[in-house]
Amino acid sequence: MPATAPNTDPFQLATDLSGLLLIDGALVPATSGKTFEVINPATGGAIGQAADGDAEDVGRAVAAARAAFPAWAAMPARERGKLVQECGRVLAGHVEELGRLIALETGKALRTESRVEASVLADVFVFYGGLGSELKGETVPFNPQMMTLTQREPLGVVGAIIPWNVPLLLMALKIAPALVAGNTVVVKSAEEAPLTVLRVCQLMNTVLPKGVFNMLSGDGPGCGAPLVEHPDVAKITFTGSVETGRIVYTSAATRLIPVTLELGGKSPMIVCADADLERAVNGAIAGMRFTRQGQSCTAASRIFVHDSIHDAFLAALKARVDGMVMGDPLDERTDIGAIISPAQHEKVSGYIKLGEEEGGTAHVCSALPTDPDLARGLWVRPVLFTDLTNQARVAREEIFGPVTCLIRWTEFDDVIAQANDSEYGLAATIWTRDLKMALAATQRLQAGLVQVNQNLVVQPNLSYGGVKTSGLGKEASLEAMLEHFTHKKTIILNMG
Ligand code: ADP
C-alpha cells in the first residue's frame, strides 16, 4: 500500500509503524536498534513498538535538518506556505485514519476527541500555510539619508518536544508556524503517544523536501535532553509539565537559545448566582475536558460556584456526567475513554484518595465499562469534589485527570482573589449575565485566556499561553510565528 493511502485499521498501522524514526525523509530504526512498548490504555495490551531514539539519533536528525535548512529558508515564503497547506490537505484526507490511531494509542474516545483532534490538526496546517506572505518587516523613519528596514528571518533548526495528551494539535501549533517561517524541525514525541505523530511526519514527508521535518521517539532524559543540548538546535519549543519545563529552560539557558514553554494549569471557572445554569453546566463539562479524561492543561479543575446555586449546579453537573458513557475509545457510543498510562492512573487515583483524606466529599460519576475485553484498561470514573477549600492540595496541584473541585463562594472580590491564588495562570472563565461583573473579571483574572460564558478550546488564530508557572511565550496566531520562530534583522542602507 502506498504511504499516502489511508489505512483505517489502527492495529495494522501501529504494527507497520513500529520501531521507526523519520530522519532525512526516510523511516529508519534507532541506531541502537532498541525499542519500547506502546500500549492500548483501554486494554493494557501492547499495540506495537516505538523506536527508542538516543543522542546518536538526535545527532542524525539535527544534521539532516541543518543540511535542509539553507534551501528551505531560501524558498519564497509563499511557496513554503503552499507546501505546508498541501500537508494540511493530505492530512485532511487521513482524518479517520489518524483519529483511529490516536484513539488506540492514547485511549481518547474517537467520536468526542480523537477524530476532532485529527481534523483540527489538518486545519492548523492550512491556516499557517496561508500566512507565508505575512512574514513582513517594517521600514523605519530613522534618517532620511538612510533607508532603514527590518526583515524577519528564520532561526534555524527548531527542536519541538511534545506531550501525549493532545499530541497532534500541540505538535501542529509548533511545527506549522516554524516551517512556514523557514525553519527546519526535529520533533520529539512523548513516550506514550509516538505512533500517530510518526504517521503524520511520514505523510508530511510525501510533500516536504527531505530533512525539513524529522521525527524522533524516545524517553525524556535519553532523547529529549540531547535535543535541547544539541549545539545546532537554535530554538526549543516545549509543551509538558512544569518540572520538565524547568529542566528544559535551564538547559537552553546554558546555550542562550530561545525557548517557548507551554506548561501546567489549574484553571478557575467562576459561576455567578445569575448564570444560565444549563449553559454553565455544559461549560463545565467542556472546560473540564471530561471527554479527554480531564487530561488537559486548561482543565476547569477549580469550579467556584455561588453559594445560592451550588447544590443545583452540583446536581445538574453530576446528572450530566453520570450520563456519559465510558468505554472502548474506538466505539462511536463512547464519550469517555481511558487514562493514558499506568503511572498516570496511579497518580490520579492517589489524588482522589488524597481529596477524601483532606475532608472532601467525592461525587463519583458515570460507570465503569463492563466489557470483559476492557477489564485491564486504565479507567478512572470522573469525580466532583465538594466540601474542600482552595487551600486543599487537590485544588492547588495539577492532577491531569477527571477530577474537579466545586468550591462555594459569596463575595465577588473574594472569589477573584481565590481564583488568582494559584501558582498557575493559563485560562479562566466566568459565567454571568451581569456585564459589569464579567468585564471586571476579565480585567482582574490572572490568566493568558479569559472567556465569558463559554469555554472554547485553543483556536489556531488566537494567541494561547499562560502567565506565572503556566508558561513562557504564546502559541497559535500570527504573532506566535513572528515572535517565536523568526528574528528581526535591522538593515540600514546609507544613501548619502
Ligand atoms: P508528563 O509528566 O506528562 O509525561 P513531561 O513534561 O515529563 O510530562 O513530558 C513532556 C515531554 O517532555 C515528553 O516528550 C517527554 O519525553 C519530554 N521530556 C521529559 N524529560 C525531559 C528532559 N529532561 N529533557 C527534554 N525533554 C524531556
Short mmCIF file of C-alpha atoms and ligand atoms in Angstrom, two decimals:
data_model
loop_
_atom_site.label_atom_id
_atom_site.label_comp_id
_atom_site.label_asym_id
_atom_site.label_seq_id
_atom_site.Cartn_x
_atom_site.Cartn_y
_atom_site.Cartn_z
CA MET A 1 0.00 0.00 0.00
CA PRO A 2 1.49 3.44 -0.86
CA ALA A 3 2.38 5.56 2.18
CA THR A 4 -0.33 8.06 1.33
CA ALA A 5 -3.24 5.61 1.13
CA PRO A 6 -5.42 5.93 4.26
CA ASN A 7 -5.36 2.87 6.49
CA THR A 8 -8.25 2.83 8.94
CA ASP A 9 -7.15 -0.34 10.71
CA PRO A 10 -5.24 1.23 13.60
CA PHE A 11 -3.89 -2.12 14.82
CA GLN A 12 -2.31 -2.82 11.44
CA LEU A 13 -1.00 0.72 11.18
CA ALA A 14 0.56 0.51 14.66
CA THR A 15 2.35 -2.67 13.60
CA ASP A 16 3.51 -1.12 10.32
CA LEU A 17 4.92 1.95 12.07
CA SER A 18 6.63 0.00 14.83
CA GLY A 19 10.28 0.57 15.65
CA LEU A 20 10.83 3.53 13.31
CA LEU A 21 12.00 7.12 13.39
CA LEU A 22 11.77 9.53 10.47
CA ILE A 23 15.13 11.09 9.62
CA ASP A 24 16.06 12.84 6.38
CA GLY A 25 12.92 11.71 4.61
CA ALA A 26 13.33 8.01 5.47
CA LEU A 27 11.79 5.68 8.02
CA VAL A 28 14.69 4.18 9.95
CA PRO A 29 15.21 2.25 13.19
CA ALA A 30 17.10 3.78 16.11
CA THR A 31 20.87 3.37 15.74
CA SER A 32 20.91 1.20 18.86
CA GLY A 33 18.11 -0.96 17.44
CA LYS A 34 16.27 -0.54 20.75
CA THR A 35 12.51 -0.15 21.03
CA PHE A 36 9.91 0.26 23.77
CA GLU A 37 6.34 -0.91 24.00
CA VAL A 38 3.32 1.23 23.12
CA ILE A 39 0.17 0.18 24.95
CA ASN A 40 -3.55 0.48 24.35
CA PRO A 41 -4.79 2.19 27.55
CA ALA A 42 -8.26 0.69 27.09
CA THR A 43 -6.99 -2.89 27.42
CA GLY A 44 -3.49 -2.56 28.83
CA GLY A 45 -2.26 -4.68 25.88
CA ALA A 46 0.68 -3.84 23.61
CA ILE A 47 -0.17 -2.45 20.16
CA GLY A 48 3.35 -2.01 18.85
CA GLN A 49 6.84 -0.79 19.50
CA ALA A 50 8.38 2.65 19.25
CA ALA A 51 12.00 3.24 18.29
CA ASP A 52 13.99 4.22 21.37
CA GLY A 53 15.96 7.16 19.98
CA ASP A 54 19.05 8.38 21.80
CA ALA A 55 21.73 11.07 21.46
CA GLU A 56 23.11 9.48 18.32
CA ASP A 57 19.70 9.59 16.62
CA VAL A 58 19.30 13.19 17.78
CA GLY A 59 22.61 13.91 16.05
CA ARG A 60 21.42 12.31 12.80
CA ALA A 61 18.08 14.12 12.84
CA VAL A 62 19.61 17.52 13.66
CA ALA A 63 22.26 17.04 10.94
CA ALA A 64 19.51 16.30 8.39
CA ALA A 65 17.51 19.34 9.50
CA ARG A 66 20.62 21.52 9.39
CA ALA A 67 21.50 20.35 5.88
CA ALA A 68 17.95 21.03 4.67
CA PHE A 69 17.81 24.49 6.26
CA PRO A 70 19.54 26.75 3.66
CA ALA A 71 17.36 25.67 0.73
CA TRP A 72 14.16 25.70 2.81
CA ALA A 73 14.93 29.15 4.24
CA ALA A 74 15.74 30.47 0.74
CA MET A 75 12.45 29.28 -0.74
CA PRO A 76 9.96 32.16 -1.23
CA ALA A 77 7.76 32.25 1.87
CA ARG A 78 4.53 31.79 -0.06
CA GLU A 79 5.95 28.68 -1.73
CA ARG A 80 6.82 27.24 1.68
CA GLY A 81 3.33 28.14 2.81
CA LYS A 82 1.80 26.34 -0.16
CA LEU A 83 3.71 23.17 0.74
CA VAL A 84 2.56 23.44 4.36
CA GLN A 85 -1.03 23.91 3.13
CA GLU A 86 -0.59 20.86 0.93
CA CYS A 87 0.46 18.95 4.08
CA GLY A 88 -2.84 20.13 5.61
CA ARG A 89 -4.76 18.81 2.61
CA VAL A 90 -3.01 15.43 2.76
CA LEU A 91 -3.71 15.20 6.50
CA ALA A 92 -7.35 16.20 5.92
CA GLY A 93 -7.62 13.12 3.70
CA HIS A 94 -6.44 10.98 6.63
CA VAL A 95 -8.63 12.30 9.44
CA GLU A 96 -10.38 8.98 10.02
CA GLU A 97 -7.15 7.03 9.95
CA LEU A 98 -5.31 9.42 12.28
CA GLY A 99 -8.31 9.69 14.59
CA ARG A 100 -8.48 5.90 14.96
CA LEU A 101 -4.76 5.53 15.58
CA ILE A 102 -4.65 8.31 18.17
CA ALA A 103 -7.70 6.78 19.89
CA LEU A 104 -5.92 3.44 20.02
CA GLU A 105 -2.66 4.71 21.45
CA THR A 106 -3.95 7.40 23.82
CA GLY A 107 -7.29 5.92 24.94
CA LYS A 108 -9.19 9.08 23.92
CA ALA A 109 -12.63 8.40 22.51
CA LEU A 110 -12.84 8.60 18.72
CA ARG A 111 -16.17 10.45 18.44
CA THR A 112 -15.68 13.04 21.18
CA GLU A 113 -11.92 13.64 20.99
CA SER A 114 -9.64 11.78 18.60
CA ARG A 115 -11.42 12.43 15.32
CA VAL A 116 -11.83 16.07 16.31
CA GLU A 117 -8.13 16.38 17.08
CA ALA A 118 -7.15 14.85 13.73
CA SER A 119 -9.32 17.30 11.85
CA VAL A 120 -8.06 20.33 13.80
CA LEU A 121 -4.52 19.14 13.03
CA ALA A 122 -5.16 19.49 9.30
CA ASP A 123 -6.81 22.86 9.82
CA VAL A 124 -3.77 24.28 11.64
CA PHE A 125 -1.53 23.48 8.64
CA VAL A 126 -4.00 25.07 6.25
CA PHE A 127 -4.24 28.16 8.48
CA TYR A 128 -0.48 28.70 8.84
CA GLY A 129 0.18 27.77 5.23
CA GLY A 130 -1.74 30.89 4.23
CA LEU A 131 0.47 33.15 6.33
CA GLY A 132 3.70 32.89 4.32
CA SER A 133 3.43 36.42 2.96
CA GLU A 134 2.75 37.81 6.44
CA LEU A 135 6.44 37.42 7.33
CA LYS A 136 6.79 41.13 6.82
CA GLY A 137 9.34 43.60 8.04
CA GLU A 138 8.98 47.34 8.50
CA THR A 139 10.54 50.46 7.11
CA VAL A 140 11.74 52.67 9.92
CA PRO A 141 11.88 56.52 9.76
CA PHE A 142 15.40 56.65 11.16
CA ASN A 143 17.23 59.16 8.96
CA PRO A 144 16.18 60.46 5.52
CA GLN A 145 19.67 59.67 4.21
CA MET A 146 19.45 56.11 5.40
CA MET A 147 16.93 53.57 4.17
CA THR A 148 16.22 51.61 7.35
CA LEU A 149 14.20 48.46 7.41
CA THR A 150 13.63 45.28 9.31
CA GLN A 151 13.35 41.80 7.92
CA ARG A 152 12.07 38.57 9.51
CA GLU A 153 14.50 35.65 9.25
CA PRO A 154 14.13 32.05 10.39
CA LEU A 155 16.12 30.82 13.39
CA GLY A 156 17.50 27.55 12.00
CA VAL A 157 16.78 24.07 13.37
CA VAL A 158 13.85 24.07 15.80
CA GLY A 159 13.54 21.27 18.38
CA ALA A 160 9.90 20.62 19.31
CA ILE A 161 9.14 18.47 22.37
CA ILE A 162 5.53 17.44 22.74
CA PRO A 163 3.33 15.68 25.31
CA TRP A 164 0.89 12.79 24.99
CA ASN A 165 -2.46 14.40 25.81
CA VAL A 166 -3.19 16.22 22.52
CA PRO A 167 -0.06 15.31 20.57
CA LEU A 168 -1.31 16.12 17.08
CA LEU A 169 -2.76 19.54 17.80
CA LEU A 170 0.11 20.59 20.06
CA MET A 171 2.65 19.42 17.51
CA ALA A 172 0.86 21.29 14.71
CA LEU A 173 0.83 24.54 16.68
CA LYS A 174 4.62 24.29 16.87
CA ILE A 175 5.72 22.90 13.54
CA ALA A 176 3.31 24.66 11.17
CA PRO A 177 4.48 28.19 12.11
CA ALA A 178 8.10 27.05 12.45
CA LEU A 179 8.10 25.60 8.93
CA VAL A 180 6.26 28.47 7.26
CA ALA A 181 8.75 30.88 8.85
CA GLY A 182 11.58 28.99 7.12
CA ASN A 183 12.93 26.83 9.96
CA THR A 184 13.53 23.12 9.73
CA VAL A 185 12.25 20.93 12.55
CA VAL A 186 13.05 17.91 14.69
CA VAL A 187 10.07 16.82 16.76
CA LYS A 188 10.39 14.52 19.81
CA SER A 189 7.16 12.69 20.60
CA ALA A 190 6.05 11.65 24.07
CA GLU A 191 6.83 8.09 25.16
CA GLU A 192 3.13 7.25 25.50
CA ALA A 193 1.99 8.51 22.07
CA PRO A 194 4.68 8.12 19.40
CA LEU A 195 2.95 6.29 16.55
CA THR A 196 0.38 8.79 15.26
CA VAL A 197 2.99 11.54 15.38
CA LEU A 198 5.24 9.33 13.25
CA ARG A 199 2.42 8.72 10.78
CA VAL A 200 1.80 12.48 10.47
CA CYS A 201 5.50 13.00 9.85
CA GLN A 202 5.51 10.24 7.23
CA LEU A 203 2.55 11.81 5.40
CA MET A 204 4.10 15.29 5.54
CA ASN A 205 7.34 13.92 4.15
CA THR A 206 5.49 12.93 0.98
CA VAL A 207 5.07 16.69 0.43
CA LEU A 208 8.10 18.39 2.07
CA PRO A 209 11.72 18.22 0.89
CA LYS A 210 13.72 15.62 2.82
CA GLY A 211 15.27 16.72 6.09
CA VAL A 212 12.85 19.63 6.59
CA PHE A 213 10.73 17.76 9.13
CA ASN A 214 12.20 14.89 11.17
CA MET A 215 10.70 12.86 13.98
CA LEU A 216 12.24 11.12 16.99
CA SER A 217 10.72 8.96 19.69
CA GLY A 218 12.45 8.06 22.92
CA ASP A 219 12.39 8.96 26.58
CA GLY A 220 12.90 12.40 28.09
CA PRO A 221 16.42 12.15 29.50
CA GLY A 222 17.71 9.88 26.71
CA CYS A 223 16.27 11.66 23.67
CA GLY A 224 14.61 14.94 24.73
CA ALA A 225 17.58 16.21 26.75
CA PRO A 226 20.18 15.67 23.98
CA LEU A 227 17.89 17.51 21.57
CA VAL A 228 17.77 20.53 23.89
CA GLU A 229 21.53 20.32 24.40
CA HIS A 230 22.48 19.89 20.74
CA PRO A 231 24.71 22.79 19.60
CA ASP A 232 22.98 23.05 16.20
CA VAL A 233 19.48 23.48 17.63
CA ALA A 234 18.58 27.17 17.54
CA LYS A 235 15.28 27.11 19.41
CA ILE A 236 13.27 24.81 21.64
CA THR A 237 9.51 24.79 21.81
CA PHE A 238 8.18 22.59 24.60
CA THR A 239 4.82 21.52 25.99
CA GLY A 240 4.74 19.40 29.13
CA SER A 241 5.00 19.52 32.89
CA VAL A 242 6.33 22.45 34.92
CA GLU A 243 9.03 20.19 36.35
CA THR A 244 10.40 19.21 32.92
CA GLY A 245 9.86 22.74 31.61
CA ARG A 246 12.29 23.98 34.27
CA ILE A 247 14.91 21.42 33.21
CA VAL A 248 14.48 22.37 29.53
CA TYR A 249 14.66 26.09 30.29
CA THR A 250 17.79 25.68 32.42
CA SER A 251 19.50 23.61 29.76
CA ALA A 252 18.60 26.07 27.00
CA ALA A 253 19.83 28.93 29.16
CA THR A 254 23.33 27.50 29.24
CA ARG A 255 23.36 27.67 25.42
CA LEU A 256 21.47 31.00 25.36
CA ILE A 257 18.85 29.80 22.92
CA PRO A 258 15.23 30.96 22.95
CA VAL A 259 12.56 28.73 24.44
CA THR A 260 8.77 28.67 24.35
CA LEU A 261 7.15 26.77 27.21
CA GLU A 262 3.53 25.70 27.50
CA LEU A 263 3.17 24.14 30.94
CA GLY A 264 0.53 23.31 33.51
CA GLY A 265 -2.64 24.88 34.78
CA LYS A 266 -5.32 24.81 37.46
CA SER A 267 -7.87 26.89 35.64
CA PRO A 268 -10.67 28.55 37.61
CA MET A 269 -14.26 28.65 36.39
CA ILE A 270 -16.43 31.17 38.27
CA VAL A 271 -20.16 30.55 38.20
CA CYS A 272 -22.18 33.54 39.40
CA ALA A 273 -25.63 33.45 41.03
CA ASP A 274 -27.30 34.81 37.86
CA ALA A 275 -25.57 32.40 35.44
CA ASP A 276 -27.58 30.40 32.91
CA LEU A 277 -27.31 27.11 34.78
CA GLU A 278 -27.61 24.77 31.82
CA ARG A 279 -25.08 26.71 29.83
CA ALA A 280 -22.66 26.78 32.75
CA VAL A 281 -23.03 23.03 33.28
CA ASN A 282 -22.26 22.43 29.60
CA GLY A 283 -19.34 24.78 30.01
CA ALA A 284 -18.04 22.81 32.99
CA ILE A 285 -18.19 19.57 31.01
CA ALA A 286 -16.40 21.10 28.04
CA GLY A 287 -14.00 23.09 30.22
CA MET A 288 -13.09 20.18 32.46
CA ARG A 289 -12.45 18.07 29.32
CA PHE A 290 -14.29 15.09 30.81
CA THR A 291 -14.27 13.52 27.34
CA ARG A 292 -10.46 13.68 27.49
CA GLN A 293 -10.44 12.12 30.95
CA GLY A 294 -9.54 15.60 32.25
CA GLN A 295 -6.09 15.28 30.68
CA SER A 296 -5.74 18.90 29.72
CA CYS A 297 -3.57 21.73 30.99
CA THR A 298 -6.55 24.08 30.63
CA ALA A 299 -8.98 21.80 32.51
CA ALA A 300 -11.50 23.76 34.61
CA SER A 301 -10.33 21.91 37.68
CA ARG A 302 -11.45 24.58 40.19
CA ILE A 303 -15.12 25.46 39.77
CA PHE A 304 -16.15 28.31 42.08
CA VAL A 305 -19.94 28.16 42.34
CA HIS A 306 -22.00 30.87 44.03
CA ASP A 307 -23.40 29.56 47.31
CA SER A 308 -27.01 30.22 46.23
CA ILE A 309 -26.83 27.84 43.24
CA HIS A 310 -24.10 25.45 44.42
CA ASP A 311 -26.37 22.49 45.15
CA ALA A 312 -28.42 22.89 41.98
CA PHE A 313 -25.25 23.17 39.92
CA LEU A 314 -23.74 20.08 41.56
CA ALA A 315 -26.91 18.05 40.94
CA ALA A 316 -27.14 19.14 37.30
CA LEU A 317 -23.45 18.54 36.61
CA LYS A 318 -23.48 15.15 38.31
CA ALA A 319 -26.55 14.08 36.32
CA ARG A 320 -24.87 15.07 33.06
CA VAL A 321 -21.55 13.37 33.79
CA ASP A 322 -23.43 10.28 35.01
CA GLY A 323 -25.00 10.09 31.56
CA MET A 324 -21.62 9.97 29.82
CA VAL A 325 -20.53 6.57 28.54
CA MET A 326 -17.10 5.23 29.48
CA GLY A 327 -15.78 2.54 27.21
CA ASP A 328 -13.82 1.42 24.17
CA PRO A 329 -12.32 4.55 22.60
CA LEU A 330 -12.94 3.15 19.11
CA ASP A 331 -16.66 2.64 19.78
CA GLU A 332 -18.79 5.52 18.42
CA ARG A 333 -21.05 5.38 21.52
CA THR A 334 -18.18 6.14 23.88
CA ASP A 335 -17.91 9.60 25.44
CA ILE A 336 -15.04 8.98 27.88
CA GLY A 337 -12.04 6.75 27.24
CA ALA A 338 -9.12 5.51 29.34
CA ILE A 339 -6.25 7.17 31.22
CA ILE A 340 -3.03 7.25 29.22
CA SER A 341 -0.65 5.13 31.31
CA PRO A 342 -0.37 3.05 34.49
CA ALA A 343 1.77 5.80 36.09
CA GLN A 344 -0.84 8.46 35.35
CA HIS A 345 -3.64 6.15 36.53
CA GLU A 346 -1.84 5.70 39.83
CA LYS A 347 -1.24 9.44 40.18
CA VAL A 348 -4.89 10.36 39.53
CA SER A 349 -6.17 7.62 41.86
CA GLY A 350 -3.77 8.89 44.53
CA TYR A 351 -5.21 12.40 44.24
CA ILE A 352 -8.77 11.08 44.61
CA LYS A 353 -7.74 9.34 47.82
CA LEU A 354 -5.95 12.47 48.99
CA GLY A 355 -9.03 14.64 48.36
CA GLU A 356 -11.05 12.37 50.65
CA GLU A 357 -8.31 12.46 53.29
CA GLU A 358 -8.39 16.25 53.06
CA GLY A 359 -12.08 16.17 54.01
CA GLY A 360 -13.62 16.41 50.55
CA THR A 361 -16.78 14.62 49.50
CA ALA A 362 -16.16 12.67 46.30
CA HIS A 363 -19.19 12.54 43.99
CA VAL A 364 -18.17 9.70 41.69
CA CYS A 365 -19.87 9.81 38.28
CA SER A 366 -20.59 7.62 35.27
CA ALA A 367 -19.95 3.87 35.31
CA LEU A 368 -17.01 1.63 34.51
CA PRO A 369 -17.20 -0.30 31.25
CA THR A 370 -18.48 -3.84 31.67
CA ASP A 371 -16.95 -5.35 28.52
CA PRO A 372 -14.55 -8.13 29.71
CA ASP A 373 -12.06 -7.14 26.97
CA LEU A 374 -11.66 -3.83 28.79
CA ALA A 375 -11.19 -5.34 32.25
CA ARG A 376 -7.49 -4.46 32.35
CA GLY A 377 -7.98 -0.96 30.96
CA LEU A 378 -6.86 2.17 32.78
CA TRP A 379 -10.24 3.53 33.87
CA VAL A 380 -10.96 6.32 36.33
CA ARG A 381 -14.55 7.40 36.94
CA PRO A 382 -14.96 11.19 36.91
CA VAL A 383 -15.00 12.75 40.39
CA LEU A 384 -16.60 16.03 41.52
CA PHE A 385 -15.21 17.07 44.90
CA THR A 386 -17.23 19.30 47.24
CA ASP A 387 -16.54 20.49 50.80
CA LEU A 388 -12.95 21.48 50.03
CA THR A 389 -11.37 24.91 50.06
CA ASN A 390 -8.99 26.41 47.57
CA GLN A 391 -6.21 25.53 50.02
CA ALA A 392 -6.65 21.76 49.59
CA ARG A 393 -3.87 20.09 47.63
CA VAL A 394 -6.36 18.65 45.15
CA ALA A 395 -7.46 22.24 44.49
CA ARG A 396 -3.90 23.54 44.12
CA GLU A 397 -1.95 20.85 42.32
CA GLU A 398 -2.43 19.82 38.71
CA ILE A 399 -4.00 16.34 38.67
CA PHE A 400 -4.34 15.87 34.90
CA GLY A 401 -7.27 13.53 35.37
CA PRO A 402 -11.10 13.66 35.52
CA VAL A 403 -11.21 15.30 38.95
CA THR A 404 -12.57 18.77 39.66
CA CYS A 405 -13.34 20.71 42.85
CA LEU A 406 -16.57 22.65 43.36
CA ILE A 407 -15.86 25.48 45.81
CA ARG A 408 -18.61 27.72 47.26
CA TRP A 409 -18.30 31.49 47.14
CA THR A 410 -20.35 34.51 48.20
CA GLU A 411 -18.27 37.69 47.71
CA PHE A 412 -17.05 38.70 44.25
CA ASP A 413 -13.76 40.21 45.44
CA ASP A 414 -13.07 37.09 47.44
CA VAL A 415 -13.71 34.69 44.55
CA ILE A 416 -11.42 36.68 42.27
CA ALA A 417 -8.71 36.55 44.95
CA GLN A 418 -9.19 32.78 45.31
CA ALA A 419 -9.13 32.24 41.55
CA ASN A 420 -5.82 34.12 41.40
CA ASP A 421 -4.43 32.30 44.42
CA SER A 422 -2.63 29.68 42.35
CA GLU A 423 0.88 29.22 41.01
CA TYR A 424 -0.69 28.79 37.56
CA GLY A 425 -2.31 31.26 35.17
CA LEU A 426 -3.28 29.50 31.95
CA ALA A 427 -7.00 30.06 31.47
CA ALA A 428 -10.12 31.20 33.33
CA THR A 429 -13.84 31.56 32.68
CA ILE A 430 -16.70 33.44 34.29
CA TRP A 431 -20.39 32.67 33.84
CA THR A 432 -22.81 35.55 34.43
CA ARG A 433 -25.41 37.74 32.74
CA ASP A 434 -24.00 40.81 34.52
CA LEU A 435 -21.82 42.64 32.02
CA LYS A 436 -20.16 44.76 34.70
CA MET A 437 -19.13 41.73 36.70
CA ALA A 438 -17.94 39.91 33.56
CA LEU A 439 -15.83 42.84 32.46
CA ALA A 440 -14.33 43.27 35.93
CA ALA A 441 -13.38 39.59 35.97
CA THR A 442 -11.72 39.78 32.54
CA GLN A 443 -9.56 42.62 33.86
CA ARG A 444 -8.69 41.08 37.21
CA LEU A 445 -8.18 37.37 36.49
CA GLN A 446 -4.52 36.42 36.10
CA ALA A 447 -4.58 34.13 33.08
CA GLY A 448 -3.44 34.02 29.47
CA LEU A 449 -7.00 33.38 28.27
CA VAL A 450 -10.21 34.62 29.93
CA GLN A 451 -13.60 33.69 28.50
CA VAL A 452 -17.08 34.85 29.48
CA ASN A 453 -19.99 32.41 29.17
CA GLN A 454 -18.06 29.99 27.01
CA ASN A 455 -15.21 27.56 27.16
CA LEU A 456 -13.75 27.22 23.70
CA VAL A 457 -10.62 25.16 23.12
CA VAL A 458 -7.44 26.57 21.54
CA GLN A 459 -8.09 28.32 18.23
CA PRO A 460 -5.32 28.49 15.57
CA ASN A 461 -5.72 32.25 15.09
CA LEU A 462 -5.84 33.29 18.77
CA SER A 463 -2.72 33.63 20.94
CA TYR A 464 -2.56 30.97 23.60
CA GLY A 465 -0.22 30.63 26.57
CA GLY A 466 -0.06 31.22 30.27
CA VAL A 467 1.33 33.54 32.89
CA LYS A 468 3.05 32.59 36.16
CA THR A 469 4.27 28.96 36.08
CA SER A 470 1.89 28.10 33.22
CA GLY A 471 4.49 29.05 30.66
CA LEU A 472 6.57 31.42 28.68
CA GLY A 473 5.56 32.84 25.32
CA LYS A 474 2.45 32.35 23.22
CA GLU A 475 1.45 29.70 20.74
CA ALA A 476 -1.05 29.88 17.87
CA SER A 477 -1.83 33.00 15.80
CA LEU A 478 0.36 35.06 13.52
CA GLU A 479 2.24 36.60 16.44
CA ALA A 480 3.46 33.20 17.60
CA MET A 481 5.02 32.62 14.18
CA LEU A 482 6.64 36.03 14.10
CA GLU A 483 7.72 36.28 17.72
CA HIS A 484 8.84 32.73 18.34
CA PHE A 485 10.08 31.36 15.06
CA THR A 486 11.84 34.32 13.47
CA HIS A 487 14.26 37.01 14.50
CA LYS A 488 14.08 40.56 13.29
CA LYS A 489 17.13 41.83 11.42
CA THR A 490 17.60 45.58 11.14
CA ILE A 491 19.17 46.79 7.89
CA ILE A 492 20.46 50.32 7.29
CA LEU A 493 21.44 51.47 3.79
CA ASN A 494 23.31 54.77 3.83
CA MET A 495 22.42 56.53 0.59
CA GLY A 496 24.44 59.65 1.31
P1 ADP B 1 4.44 14.11 31.61
O1 ADP B 1 4.78 14.09 33.05
O2 ADP B 1 3.05 14.48 31.31
O3 ADP B 1 4.90 12.93 30.82
P2 ADP B 1 6.74 15.60 30.78
O4 ADP B 1 6.94 17.06 30.94
O5 ADP B 1 7.61 14.70 31.56
O6 ADP B 1 5.21 15.37 31.05
O7 ADP B 1 6.88 15.19 29.24
C1 ADP B 1 6.62 16.04 28.16
C2 ADP B 1 7.65 15.78 27.09
O8 ADP B 1 8.94 16.13 27.59
C3 ADP B 1 7.77 14.32 26.66
O9 ADP B 1 8.01 14.27 25.27
C4 ADP B 1 8.99 13.84 27.44
O10 ADP B 1 9.64 12.74 26.85
C5 ADP B 1 9.86 15.07 27.39
N1 ADP B 1 10.89 15.12 28.44
C6 ADP B 1 10.87 14.56 29.67
N2 ADP B 1 12.02 14.83 30.33
C7 ADP B 1 12.79 15.59 29.51
C8 ADP B 1 14.10 16.20 29.62
N3 ADP B 1 14.83 16.07 30.70
N4 ADP B 1 14.53 16.92 28.57
C9 ADP B 1 13.79 17.08 27.46
N5 ADP B 1 12.57 16.52 27.30
C10 ADP B 1 12.07 15.78 28.30
#
